[in-house]
Coordinates of C-alpha atoms in Angstrom, one line a residue:
M28 CA -21.4 -0.4 6.7
K29 CA -18.5 -2.9 6.7
V30 CA -15.0 -1.6 7.6
L31 CA -11.8 -3.4 6.9
V32 CA -8.8 -2.7 9.0
A33 CA -5.2 -3.9 8.2
V34 CA -3.0 -4.7 11.2
K35 CA 0.7 -5.5 11.3
R36 CA 2.8 -7.5 13.8
V37 CA 5.9 -5.5 14.8
V38 CA 8.6 -5.5 17.5
D39 CA 7.1 -3.9 20.6
P40 CA 8.0 -0.1 20.3
N41 CA 8.8 0.0 24.0
I42 CA 11.8 -2.3 23.8
K43 CA 15.3 -1.7 22.4
V44 CA 16.0 -3.7 19.2
R45 CA 19.2 -5.6 18.6
I46 CA 21.0 -5.8 15.3
K47 CA 22.1 -9.1 14.0
A48 CA 25.9 -9.8 14.2
D49 CA 26.1 -9.9 10.4
G50 CA 24.2 -6.7 9.9
S51 CA 21.5 -8.3 7.8
G52 CA 18.6 -7.0 9.9
V53 CA 17.0 -6.9 13.3
D54 CA 17.3 -9.9 15.7
L55 CA 13.7 -11.1 16.3
A56 CA 14.7 -14.1 18.5
N57 CA 12.9 -14.0 21.9
V58 CA 11.7 -10.4 21.2
K59 CA 8.3 -9.2 22.4
M60 CA 6.0 -8.4 19.5
A61 CA 3.0 -6.2 19.4
I62 CA 0.4 -4.7 17.1
N63 CA 1.7 -1.7 15.2
P64 CA 0.7 1.5 17.1
F65 CA -0.8 3.2 14.0
C66 CA -2.8 0.0 13.2
E67 CA -4.1 0.0 16.8
I68 CA -5.4 3.5 16.2
A69 CA -7.1 2.3 13.0
V70 CA -8.8 -0.5 14.9
E71 CA -9.9 1.9 17.7
Q72 CA -11.4 4.3 15.1
A73 CA -13.4 1.5 13.5
I74 CA -14.7 0.4 16.9
R75 CA -15.7 4.0 17.8
M76 CA -17.6 4.2 14.6
K77 CA -19.4 1.0 15.3
E78 CA -20.3 2.2 18.8
A79 CA -21.7 5.3 17.2
G80 CA -23.9 3.2 14.9
T81 CA -22.1 4.0 11.7
V82 CA -20.4 0.7 11.2
S83 CA -22.1 -2.7 11.3
E84 CA -19.0 -5.0 11.0
I85 CA -15.3 -4.7 11.5
V86 CA -13.0 -7.1 9.7
V87 CA -9.2 -7.1 10.6
V88 CA -6.6 -8.4 8.2
S89 CA -3.0 -9.3 8.9
I90 CA -0.3 -10.7 6.5
G91 CA 2.6 -12.8 7.6
L92 CA 3.6 -15.8 9.8
P93 CA 1.1 -17.9 11.8
Q94 CA 2.1 -15.8 14.9
C95 CA 0.2 -12.9 13.4
Q96 CA -2.9 -14.5 14.8
E97 CA -1.8 -13.1 18.2
T98 CA -2.0 -9.6 16.6
L99 CA -5.4 -10.3 15.2
R100 CA -6.6 -11.6 18.6
T101 CA -5.5 -8.3 20.1
A102 CA -7.7 -6.4 17.6
L103 CA -10.6 -8.8 18.2
A104 CA -10.2 -8.2 22.0
M105 CA -10.4 -4.5 21.4
G106 CA -13.8 -5.0 19.6
A107 CA -13.3 -6.2 16.0
D108 CA -15.8 -8.9 14.8
R109 CA -13.6 -11.3 12.9
G110 CA -10.1 -11.7 11.5
I111 CA -8.4 -12.8 8.3
L112 CA -4.8 -14.0 8.3
V113 CA -3.1 -14.2 4.9
E114 CA -0.3 -16.6 5.8
T115 CA 3.2 -16.4 4.2
D116 CA 6.8 -16.7 5.3
V117 CA 7.9 -14.3 2.5
E118 CA 9.1 -10.8 3.5
V119 CA 6.0 -8.7 2.7
Q120 CA 6.8 -5.3 1.4
P121 CA 4.4 -2.4 0.8
L122 CA 3.4 -3.2 -2.8
A123 CA 2.8 -6.8 -1.8
V124 CA 0.6 -5.7 1.1
A125 CA -1.4 -3.5 -1.2
K126 CA -1.9 -6.4 -3.7
V127 CA -3.0 -8.8 -1.0
L128 CA -5.4 -6.3 0.6
K129 CA -6.9 -5.6 -2.8
A130 CA -7.7 -9.3 -3.2
I131 CA -9.2 -9.5 0.3
I132 CA -11.3 -6.3 -0.4
A133 CA -12.7 -7.9 -3.6
K134 CA -13.9 -10.8 -1.5
E135 CA -15.2 -8.7 1.5
N136 CA -16.5 -5.6 -0.3
P137 CA -16.1 -3.1 2.5
A138 CA -17.3 0.5 2.3
L139 CA -14.2 1.9 4.1
V140 CA -10.6 0.6 4.5
I141 CA -8.6 2.0 7.5
V142 CA -4.9 1.4 7.7
G143 CA -2.1 2.9 9.9
K144 CA -0.1 5.6 8.1
Q145 CA 3.1 3.6 8.6
A146 CA 4.6 0.7 10.5
V147 CA 7.2 1.4 13.1
D148 CA 9.6 -1.2 11.9
D149 CA 10.1 -0.1 8.3
D150 CA 8.5 3.4 8.3
C151 CA 7.6 3.1 4.7
N152 CA 4.3 4.9 4.7
Q153 CA 3.3 3.5 1.3
S154 CA 0.8 0.6 1.6
G155 CA -2.4 2.8 2.0
Q156 CA -1.6 5.0 -0.9
M157 CA -0.6 2.0 -3.1
L158 CA -3.8 0.2 -2.2
A159 CA -6.0 3.2 -3.1
A160 CA -4.2 3.5 -6.4
L161 CA -4.7 -0.3 -7.2
L162 CA -8.4 -0.1 -6.3
G163 CA -9.0 3.3 -8.0
W164 CA -10.6 4.5 -4.8
P165 CA -10.4 8.0 -3.2
Q166 CA -7.9 8.2 -0.4
A167 CA -7.0 10.5 2.6
A168 CA -3.7 10.1 4.4
F169 CA -2.7 11.2 7.9
I170 CA -6.3 11.8 9.1
S171 CA -7.0 13.2 12.5
K172 CA -10.8 13.1 12.3
I173 CA -13.4 11.3 10.2
E174 CA -17.2 11.5 10.1
V175 CA -19.2 9.3 7.7
A176 CA -22.4 10.7 6.3
G177 CA -24.3 8.7 3.7
D178 CA -22.1 8.0 0.7
H179 CA -19.2 10.2 1.7
A180 CA -16.9 10.9 4.6
D181 CA -15.8 14.3 6.0
I182 CA -12.1 14.1 6.7
T183 CA -9.7 16.3 8.6
R184 CA -6.1 15.6 7.8
E185 CA -2.8 17.0 9.1
V186 CA -0.5 18.7 6.5
D187 CA 2.6 20.8 6.9
G188 CA 0.7 24.1 6.9
G189 CA -1.9 22.9 9.5
L190 CA -5.2 21.1 9.0
E191 CA -6.9 20.3 5.7
K192 CA -10.6 19.4 5.4
L193 CA -11.8 17.0 2.7
A194 CA -15.0 15.3 1.6
I195 CA -14.4 12.0 -0.1
K196 CA -16.8 9.5 -1.7
L197 CA -17.1 6.0 -0.3
P198 CA -15.7 3.4 -0.8
A199 CA -12.4 4.9 0.2
V200 CA -9.0 4.2 1.8
V201 CA -7.8 6.3 4.8
T202 CA -4.6 6.2 6.8
T203 CA -4.5 7.1 10.5
D204 CA -2.4 9.7 12.3
L205 CA -1.5 9.8 16.0
R206 CA -4.0 12.4 16.9
L207 CA -7.0 10.6 15.5
N208 CA -7.7 8.9 18.9
E209 CA -6.1 7.1 21.8
P210 CA -6.6 3.3 21.7
R211 CA -8.4 1.7 24.6
Y212 CA -6.8 -0.8 27.0
V213 CA -7.8 -4.4 26.4
T214 CA -9.6 -6.0 29.4
L215 CA -9.2 -9.6 30.4
P216 CA -12.9 -10.5 29.8
N217 CA -12.6 -9.2 26.2
I218 CA -9.4 -11.2 25.7
M219 CA -11.3 -14.3 26.7
K220 CA -14.2 -13.4 24.3
A221 CA -11.7 -12.8 21.5
K222 CA -10.6 -16.4 21.7
K223 CA -14.0 -17.5 20.4
K224 CA -14.1 -15.0 17.5
P225 CA -13.4 -16.5 14.1
I226 CA -10.1 -16.1 12.2
E227 CA -10.0 -17.2 8.6
V228 CA -6.5 -18.4 7.4
I229 CA -5.7 -18.0 3.7
K230 CA -2.5 -19.1 2.2
A231 CA -0.9 -16.3 0.2
D232 CA 0.0 -18.5 -2.7
T233 CA -3.7 -19.3 -3.3
L234 CA -4.4 -15.7 -4.2
G235 CA -2.5 -15.8 -7.4
I236 CA -0.5 -12.7 -6.5
D237 CA 3.2 -11.9 -7.0
I238 CA 4.4 -10.8 -3.5
A239 CA 8.1 -11.3 -4.1
P240 CA 10.2 -8.6 -2.5
R241 CA 11.2 -5.7 -4.8
L242 CA 13.7 -4.2 -2.3
K243 CA 16.8 -5.7 -0.8
T244 CA 18.3 -4.7 2.5
L245 CA 22.1 -4.3 2.1
K246 CA 23.0 -3.6 5.7
V247 CA 21.5 -2.6 9.0
E248 CA 23.6 -0.8 11.7
E249 CA 23.0 1.1 14.9
P250 CA 23.3 4.9 14.8
P251 CA 26.5 6.3 16.2
K252 CA 26.6 6.7 19.9
R253 CA 26.1 10.2 21.2
G254 CA 29.2 12.0 22.5
A255 CA 29.6 13.4 26.0
G256 CA 28.5 16.9 26.7
V257 CA 31.0 19.7 27.5
K258 CA 30.7 22.9 29.6
L259 CA 31.4 26.2 27.9
A260 CA 32.6 29.3 29.5
D261 CA 30.4 31.8 27.6
V262 CA 28.1 32.4 24.6
A263 CA 31.1 33.4 22.4
E264 CA 32.6 29.9 22.9
L265 CA 29.3 28.3 22.1
V266 CA 28.9 30.3 18.9
N267 CA 32.5 29.4 17.9
K268 CA 31.9 25.7 18.4
L269 CA 28.6 25.7 16.5
K270 CA 30.2 27.6 13.6
N271 CA 33.6 25.9 13.3
E272 CA 33.1 22.4 14.8
A273 CA 29.4 21.5 14.3
K274 CA 29.1 23.8 11.2
V275 CA 25.4 24.4 11.8
I276 CA 25.6 28.2 11.6

C-alpha cells in the first residue's frame, strides 16, 4: 500500500516570531524554519505503518519555495522513501493546497493520504477536509489511532465528548492529532542517507490549477502585553475585582 503524506515548512515553533514594521505579516528574514509539528506526526505514522508491514512506500509532498526541499529531506531522513516538491512563490492557501494535492494524488494513486490537522503558522485546519471533498473520498479528522485492515481503516478520533471510533473505506484522507504518536529523532546516518533519496520538482504552473490566494491579510499585530499581577487582601476583594473590573462573573 502506498501512502502519501503532505508536509509544510513553517517557522520553528520554539522561537519567538517578529511582526514586520508595516504590520503586513511575520518577518521571515534569518528565521529558523522547520517541518510543521502535525506534519511530522503524519510522517511518523506512515513510517510506523511501514515498519509494521502495512505500507510499502511513503511519498512526501511539499508545496512552496525551493527551500521546502529541506523540509522534505527531514521527512526522508525520518524514513520516507521519496519526495515531491511542487514549486511556487505564490502564497499557497488551504484551497490551493487541496487542489495541488489532488493533482499529485491522481498521478501517484495512493491508498491513504495523511496530513497534519493544521499548520502552526496559519492554524486554518482546512486542507485535509477540502482535499477529501475534492476527491470524493472518505475522511477522518483529528485521529489518535489508525489500524488498516484490508480495504478499510479502523480509526479512533478525538471529539469534544471524548473518543469516536470509525471504520472508513480506502482510499481515504486522514488528519493527525497530537496524541497519535511522538515523532522520532532524526539520526545523523539517516540524514546522510536522505541526501541520496530522490526529490521530484514540479512547477506549480504546469499543473493547470488556479492557486491564486482567495484571502487577503489586512493586518498582523502582536497580542497586548500582559499586565502586572496584584496582591489582594482577601477573597471578597478578589470577587469584587472579577465582577466589576474583569467582568467575568
